[in-house]
Amino acid sequence: MKRSLQLVLIAAVAGAAGVAGYLASGDRRSAPPPAMESVSAAAVDRLLNLRLPDESGVEQAVAQWRGKVIVANFWATWCPPCRKEIPDFAAVSQALAEHPVQFVGISVDTAAKVRAFDEEFQVPYPLLIAGPELLELAAGLGNSARALPFTVIIDREGKVRHTKLGTLHRDELERKIRALLPS
């Protein structure tokens, strides 16, 4: 695909996802989260079998974190609600560093932009780079709006326990994860 067409597609997806993410970040009490039963094992397998480059270009397999609670956050540097929630994700990942929990940020962005973001925010967990096709995977995990931010929390047995479209705040995030950890 030509570089100019790629940039146009990325800009279109970015604009749509940014608007949808912004709208999703508000109080959505009337819109229940997707039922966990509706997330197919095949969609979870696709997520766990992802192999994506990190911000340095080194390919990382999400499967390397099987057996831990995995917090997969779909985000982008150009997404205001994403930028708002990542400091909370960083704080919770550090607070739970001694537990079997792995955060991973999966960005619909370029490696250069993710590197610059990481330099600014010092994100303490892996940041992987994907293209707009990532939003199809997110749809299979319950994000039918294909919007950002979107977070999936998978338990140590590989089952989706929580999904959230929109901003996930520190107290809610930490509470959901701690409920999946051994006492």
Rosetta silent file (secondary structure, phi, psi, omega in degrees, C-alpha in Angstrom):
SEQUENCE: MKRSLQLVLIAAVAGAAGVAGYLASGDRRSAPPPAMESVSAAAVDRLLNLRLPDESGVEQAVAQWRGKVIVANFWATWCPPCRKEIPDFAAVSQALAEHPVQFVGISVDTAAKVRAFDEEFQVPYPLLIAGPELLELAAGLGNSARALPFTVIIDREGKVRHTKLGTLHRDELERKIRALLPS
SCORE:     score description
SCORE:     0.000 S_00000001
   1 L     0.000  135.378 -179.694    0.000    0.000    0.000 S_00000001
   2 L   -64.413  147.129 -176.389    1.361    3.406   -0.903 S_00000001
   3 H   -58.099  -41.039 -178.333    2.553    5.524    1.994 S_00000001
   4 H   -66.078  -38.363  177.646    0.121    8.379    1.223 S_00000001
   5 H   -67.173  -39.467  176.706   -2.860    5.999    1.190 S_00000001
   6 H   -59.057  -45.580 -178.703   -1.676    4.490    4.484 S_00000001
   7 H   -64.247  -39.109  178.275   -1.496    7.944    6.042 S_00000001
   8 H   -64.220  -44.595  179.217   -4.982    8.825    4.800 S_00000001
   9 H   -64.123  -42.518  178.912   -6.384    5.558    6.197 S_00000001
  10 H   -63.377  -42.589  179.311   -4.626    6.051    9.517 S_00000001
  11 H   -62.974  -41.043  179.594   -5.916    9.634    9.726 S_00000001
  12 H   -65.114  -45.980  178.256   -9.475    8.479    8.968 S_00000001
  13 H   -64.305  -40.685 -179.034   -9.338    5.704   11.557 S_00000001
  14 H   -61.297  -46.992 -179.596   -7.685    8.079   14.029 S_00000001
  15 H   -62.262  -47.287 -179.712  -10.404   10.684   13.642 S_00000001
  16 H   -64.288  -44.650 -179.756  -13.243    8.191   13.948 S_00000001
  17 H   -67.797  -37.939  178.787  -11.662    6.377   16.879 S_00000001
  18 H   -62.975  -45.214  178.437  -10.791    9.623   18.630 S_00000001
  19 H   -64.537  -45.816  179.791  -14.365   10.894   18.395 S_00000001
  20 H   -64.427  -40.052  177.820  -15.781    7.531   19.449 S_00000001
  21 H   -63.651  -41.429  178.059  -13.269    7.275   22.297 S_00000001
  22 H   -61.625  -46.408  179.253  -14.155   10.754   23.470 S_00000001
  23 H   -64.386  -37.052 -178.489  -17.851    9.922   23.419 S_00000001
  24 H   -72.851  -19.106 -176.348  -17.202    6.596   25.154 S_00000001
  25 L   -77.391  -11.399  179.422  -15.228    8.261   27.941 S_00000001
  26 L   -75.244 -176.187  179.674  -18.315    9.936   29.363 S_00000001
  27 L   -73.567  113.107 -176.157  -20.713    8.469   31.894 S_00000001
  28 L  -116.379   41.348 -176.699  -22.249    5.482   30.123 S_00000001
  29 L   -59.593  -28.365 -178.847  -24.278    3.941   32.959 S_00000001
  30 L   -78.931  -14.857  179.780  -27.161    3.275   30.582 S_00000001
  31 L  -106.550  104.561 -178.069  -24.940    1.252   28.232 S_00000001
  32 L   -68.587  153.363  176.779  -23.939   -2.029   29.889 S_00000001
  33 L   -67.060  159.220  179.361  -20.550   -3.521   29.099 S_00000001
  34 L   -62.462  143.514  178.372  -20.513   -6.394   26.621 S_00000001
  35 L   -64.958  134.502 -178.129  -21.365   -9.747   28.178 S_00000001
  36 H   -62.789  -28.528  178.918  -18.224  -11.755   28.821 S_00000001
  37 H   -65.800  -22.273 -177.987  -19.980  -14.808   27.370 S_00000001
  38 H   -80.358  -10.089  177.372  -20.155  -12.967   24.043 S_00000001
  39 L   -85.901  114.257 -175.851  -16.357  -12.843   23.782 S_00000001
  40 L   -74.173  153.013  175.746  -15.409  -15.946   21.852 S_00000001
  41 H   -61.110  -32.739  179.468  -12.471  -18.147   22.754 S_00000001
  42 H   -64.681  -38.845  178.804  -11.251  -17.583   19.181 S_00000001
  43 H   -66.357  -41.722  177.805  -11.094  -13.805   19.747 S_00000001
  44 H   -63.495  -42.956  177.806   -9.131  -14.301   22.981 S_00000001
  45 H   -60.335  -40.616  177.860   -6.791  -16.698   21.160 S_00000001
  46 H   -60.554  -41.870  178.011   -6.229  -14.089   18.430 S_00000001
  47 H   -64.530  -49.632 -177.045   -5.257  -11.562   21.088 S_00000001
  48 H   -66.825  -24.195  179.512   -2.992  -13.979   22.947 S_00000001
  49 L   -92.806    3.958  177.273   -1.369  -15.097   19.688 S_00000001
  50 L   -62.134  140.649  171.159   -0.534  -11.565   18.546 S_00000001
  51 E  -129.355  109.754 -175.818    3.092  -10.926   17.696 S_00000001
  52 E  -130.884  151.622  176.091    3.704   -7.214   17.331 S_00000001
  53 E   -72.164  146.118  171.496    6.749   -4.978   17.358 S_00000001
  54 E   -86.175 -174.713 -175.457    7.389   -2.866   20.407 S_00000001
  55 L   -64.661  -16.792  177.758    8.432    0.772   20.129 S_00000001
  56 L   -96.136   -1.056  179.470   12.030   -0.348   19.459 S_00000001
  57 L    91.851    1.671  179.620   11.000   -2.697   16.651 S_00000001
  58 L   -84.606  125.270 -178.975   11.515   -5.898   18.656 S_00000001
  59 E   -68.922  133.023  179.211    8.704   -8.376   18.046 S_00000001
  60 E  -122.484  139.017  176.490    6.845   -9.343   21.214 S_00000001
  61 E  -100.526  125.268  177.327    4.404  -12.211   21.635 S_00000001
  62 H   -60.945  -30.311 -179.286    1.443  -11.517   23.901 S_00000001
  63 H   -59.781  -20.852  179.590    1.493  -15.253   24.671 S_00000001
  64 H   -62.933  -15.134 -178.312    4.688  -14.765   26.703 S_00000001
  65 H  -104.678   10.610  175.081    2.463  -13.415   29.482 S_00000001
  66 L   -56.160  146.838 -179.322    0.076  -16.398   29.672 S_00000001
  67 L    92.449   -9.158  175.237   -0.493  -17.467   33.252 S_00000001
  68 L  -111.811  162.714  167.935   -0.663  -13.862   34.448 S_00000001
  69 E   -71.742  123.129 -178.848   -3.591  -11.489   34.608 S_00000001
  70 E  -106.187  125.572  175.666   -3.195   -9.623   31.317 S_00000001
  71 E  -108.669  100.452 -178.521   -4.418   -6.046   31.037 S_00000001
  72 E   -98.789  115.659 -177.714   -4.475   -5.296   27.301 S_00000001
  73 E  -110.305  115.078  177.170   -5.117   -1.626   26.625 S_00000001
  74 E   -87.058  123.341 -171.246   -5.928   -0.624   23.026 S_00000001
  75 E  -154.076  179.622  173.955   -4.919    3.018   22.641 S_00000001
  76 L  -156.280  152.657 -178.402   -3.247    5.676   20.483 S_00000001
  77 L   -66.873  -26.325 -177.083   -1.103    8.736   21.117 S_00000001
  78 L   -88.727    3.441 -175.669   -3.613   10.973   19.309 S_00000001
  79 L   -98.279  107.714 -177.824   -6.539    9.812   21.492 S_00000001
  80 H   -55.356  -44.611  178.944   -7.238   12.320   24.346 S_00000001
  81 H   -64.956  -31.559  177.515   -9.044    9.798   26.629 S_00000001
  82 H   -64.261  -47.702 -179.753   -6.173    7.338   26.088 S_00000001
  83 H   -60.815  -33.406 -179.482   -3.620    9.944   27.110 S_00000001
  84 H   -69.771  -38.892 -173.746   -5.734   10.708   30.176 S_00000001
  85 H   -86.771  -21.279 -174.296   -5.909    7.114   31.440 S_00000001
  86 H   -61.870  -37.919  174.704   -2.339    5.917   30.810 S_00000001
  87 H   -58.606  -36.336  175.975   -0.870    7.592   33.934 S_00000001
  88 H   -66.688  -41.065  177.984   -3.440    5.623   35.996 S_00000001
  89 H   -62.298  -42.538  179.536   -2.494    2.412   34.171 S_00000001
  90 H   -61.727  -44.123 -179.623    1.183    3.114   34.860 S_00000001
  91 H   -63.537  -43.379  179.707    0.493    3.698   38.562 S_00000001
  92 H   -67.836  -39.425  179.259   -1.542    0.488   38.922 S_00000001
  93 H   -62.191  -37.203  177.641    1.049   -1.548   37.026 S_00000001
  94 H   -72.223  -38.566  178.992    3.702   -0.310   39.466 S_00000001
  95 H   -64.513  -29.393 -177.511    1.459   -0.898   42.495 S_00000001
  96 L  -106.377   18.155 -175.561    0.903   -4.509   41.373 S_00000001
  97 L   -59.006  -27.264 -178.872    4.453   -5.186   40.181 S_00000001
  98 L   -85.806    0.928 -177.316    4.924   -7.948   42.773 S_00000001
  99 L  -109.408  161.818  178.683    1.833   -9.808   41.535 S_00000001
 100 L   -76.191   71.004 -178.648    1.281  -12.014   38.473 S_00000001
 101 E  -131.207  135.606  175.819   -0.097   -9.132   36.383 S_00000001
 102 E  -129.849  119.036  172.156    1.112   -7.927   32.994 S_00000001
 103 E   -87.850  144.707  172.406   -0.016   -4.689   31.407 S_00000001
 104 E  -145.601  127.169  176.002    0.468   -4.271   27.675 S_00000001
 105 E   -95.707  126.355 -179.967   -0.428   -1.216   25.624 S_00000001
 106 E  -115.223  107.188 -170.477   -1.362   -2.006   22.031 S_00000001
 107 E  -100.441  137.804  171.167   -1.263    1.195   20.024 S_00000001
 108 E   -93.116   84.529 -170.714   -2.815    2.027   16.676 S_00000001
 109 L  -166.139 -173.248  175.308    0.028    4.355   15.853 S_00000001
 110 L   -99.335  154.635  179.531    3.585    4.634   14.570 S_00000001
 111 H   -60.197  -40.034 -178.897    6.622    3.467   16.496 S_00000001
 112 H   -61.968  -42.451  179.820    8.102    6.980   16.454 S_00000001
 113 H   -68.797  -37.903  178.690    5.011    8.504   18.043 S_00000001
 114 H   -67.834  -39.856  176.604    4.813    5.755   20.650 S_00000001
 115 H   -59.840  -45.970 -179.976    8.524    6.224   21.478 S_00000001
 116 H   -63.016  -41.170  178.026    7.984    9.958   21.932 S_00000001
 117 H   -61.684  -45.774 -179.208    4.933    9.292   24.113 S_00000001
 118 H   -63.982  -38.719  177.068    6.898    6.829   26.248 S_00000001
 119 H   -61.357  -36.621 -179.499    9.761    9.307   26.653 S_00000001
 120 H   -75.602  -43.162 -171.825    7.259   11.859   27.933 S_00000001
 121 H  -102.760   -9.954  179.584    5.192    9.573   30.202 S_00000001
 122 L    51.412   58.826 -179.123    7.719    6.834   31.146 S_00000001
 123 L   -70.035  125.001 -173.462    5.218    3.993   30.708 S_00000001
 124 L   -87.366   14.739  179.499    6.496    1.047   32.807 S_00000001
 125 L  -134.221  164.882 -176.936    5.002   -1.718   30.654 S_00000001
 126 L   -62.235  139.021  174.266    5.446   -2.885   27.049 S_00000001
 127 E  -116.408  116.480 -178.271    3.965   -0.729   24.303 S_00000001
 128 E  -104.337  155.337 -175.026    3.281   -2.637   21.096 S_00000001
 129 E  -113.091  130.513  177.869    2.548   -1.166   17.673 S_00000001
 130 E  -136.636  168.726  176.729   -0.318   -2.265   15.419 S_00000001
 131 L   -98.235 -175.936 -178.508   -2.174   -0.917   12.429 S_00000001
 132 L   -59.318  -21.458  178.327   -5.857   -0.036   12.023 S_00000001
 133 L   -62.191  -18.447  177.426   -6.646   -3.749   11.568 S_00000001
 134 H   -58.854  -31.445 -178.400   -6.251   -4.008   15.348 S_00000001
 135 H   -66.386  -24.744  173.684   -9.708   -2.471   15.670 S_00000001
 136 H   -66.967  -42.904  176.716  -11.190   -5.594   14.038 S_00000001
 137 H   -61.964  -43.791  178.774   -9.657   -7.685   16.809 S_00000001
 138 H   -59.190  -37.798  178.192  -11.044   -5.229   19.379 S_00000001
 139 H   -61.580  -40.988  178.221  -14.504   -5.677   17.824 S_00000001
 140 H   -66.735  -19.761  179.300  -14.242   -9.424   18.368 S_00000001
 141 L   -94.935    5.899  175.540  -13.428   -8.753   22.017 S_00000001
 142 L   114.639    0.357 -178.716  -16.605   -6.735   22.554 S_00000001
 143 L   -98.880   71.519 -176.543  -15.711   -3.306   21.146 S_00000001
 144 L   -63.952  -22.955  177.753  -18.294   -3.174   18.364 S_00000001
 145 L   -74.820  -16.499 -177.508  -17.775    0.603   18.112 S_00000001
 146 L    55.353   41.667 -176.679  -14.090   -0.025   17.252 S_00000001
 147 L  -108.533  167.721  179.182  -13.262    2.987   19.418 S_00000001
 148 L  -125.994  151.990   -5.230  -10.402    3.845   21.742 S_00000001
 149 L   -76.934  156.787  178.308   -9.469    3.483   24.506 S_00000001
 150 E  -142.377  129.340 -177.126  -10.575   -0.096   25.022 S_00000001
 151 E  -123.276  137.574  176.569   -9.284   -2.370   27.760 S_00000001
 152 E  -121.957  128.678  175.854   -9.539   -6.136   28.119 S_00000001
 153 E  -112.356  120.987 -176.710   -8.621   -7.881   31.380 S_00000001
 154 E  -111.129  132.834 -179.068   -7.875  -11.582   31.008 S_00000001
 155 L   -76.329  177.851 -174.893   -7.546  -13.848   34.040 S_00000001
 156 L   -67.483  -16.073  177.252   -4.675  -16.266   34.670 S_00000001
 157 L   -94.042   -0.089  177.513   -6.612  -19.065   32.936 S_00000001
 158 L    89.054   20.563  178.819   -7.001  -17.053   29.737 S_00000001
 159 L  -106.041  139.338  176.435  -10.635  -15.994   30.126 S_00000001
 160 E   -70.603  125.067 -179.783  -11.864  -12.446   29.565 S_00000001
 161 E  -109.342  -26.966  179.945  -13.154  -11.142   32.890 S_00000001
 162 E  -149.954  143.729  168.545  -13.637   -7.448   32.135 S_00000001
 163 E  -134.004  151.251  177.814  -13.828   -5.159   29.142 S_00000001
 164 E  -148.796  122.479  171.159  -14.208   -1.414   29.120 S_00000001
 165 E   -95.748  122.361 -176.727  -14.740    0.958   26.255 S_00000001
 166 L   108.997 -178.827 -175.200  -13.700    4.409   27.370 S_00000001
 167 L   -66.953  132.584  177.358  -11.519    5.705   30.148 S_00000001
 168 L  -111.113  118.133 -175.231  -10.768    3.292   32.970 S_00000001
 169 L   -85.999  157.811 -172.496   -9.856    5.081   36.200 S_00000001
 170 H   -51.847  -51.014 -175.806   -7.249    3.920   38.680 S_00000001
 171 H   -64.009  -42.090  178.868   -9.550    2.735   41.490 S_00000001
 172 H   -65.627  -44.329 -179.973  -11.829    0.776   39.149 S_00000001
 173 H   -60.860  -50.303 -177.611   -8.866   -0.752   37.300 S_00000001
 174 H   -64.246  -40.398  178.447   -7.052   -1.811   40.456 S_00000001
 175 H   -60.989  -44.159 -179.325  -10.232   -3.244   42.010 S_00000001
 176 H   -64.410  -40.240 -179.381  -10.965   -5.353   38.915 S_00000001
 177 H   -71.204  -46.899 -179.107   -7.425   -6.734   38.801 S_00000001
 178 H   -58.255  -32.940  178.749   -7.115   -7.451   42.538 S_00000001
 179 L   -64.738  -18.355 -178.972  -10.324   -9.497   42.377 S_00000001
 180 L   -98.318   -2.322 -177.642   -8.514  -11.859   39.983 S_00000001
 181 L   -96.503  152.132  176.078   -5.414  -12.332   42.139 S_00000001
 182 L   -65.002  147.134 -178.045   -4.889  -14.981   44.801 S_00000001
 183 L   -68.611    0.000    0.000   -5.525  -13.712   48.332 S_00000001
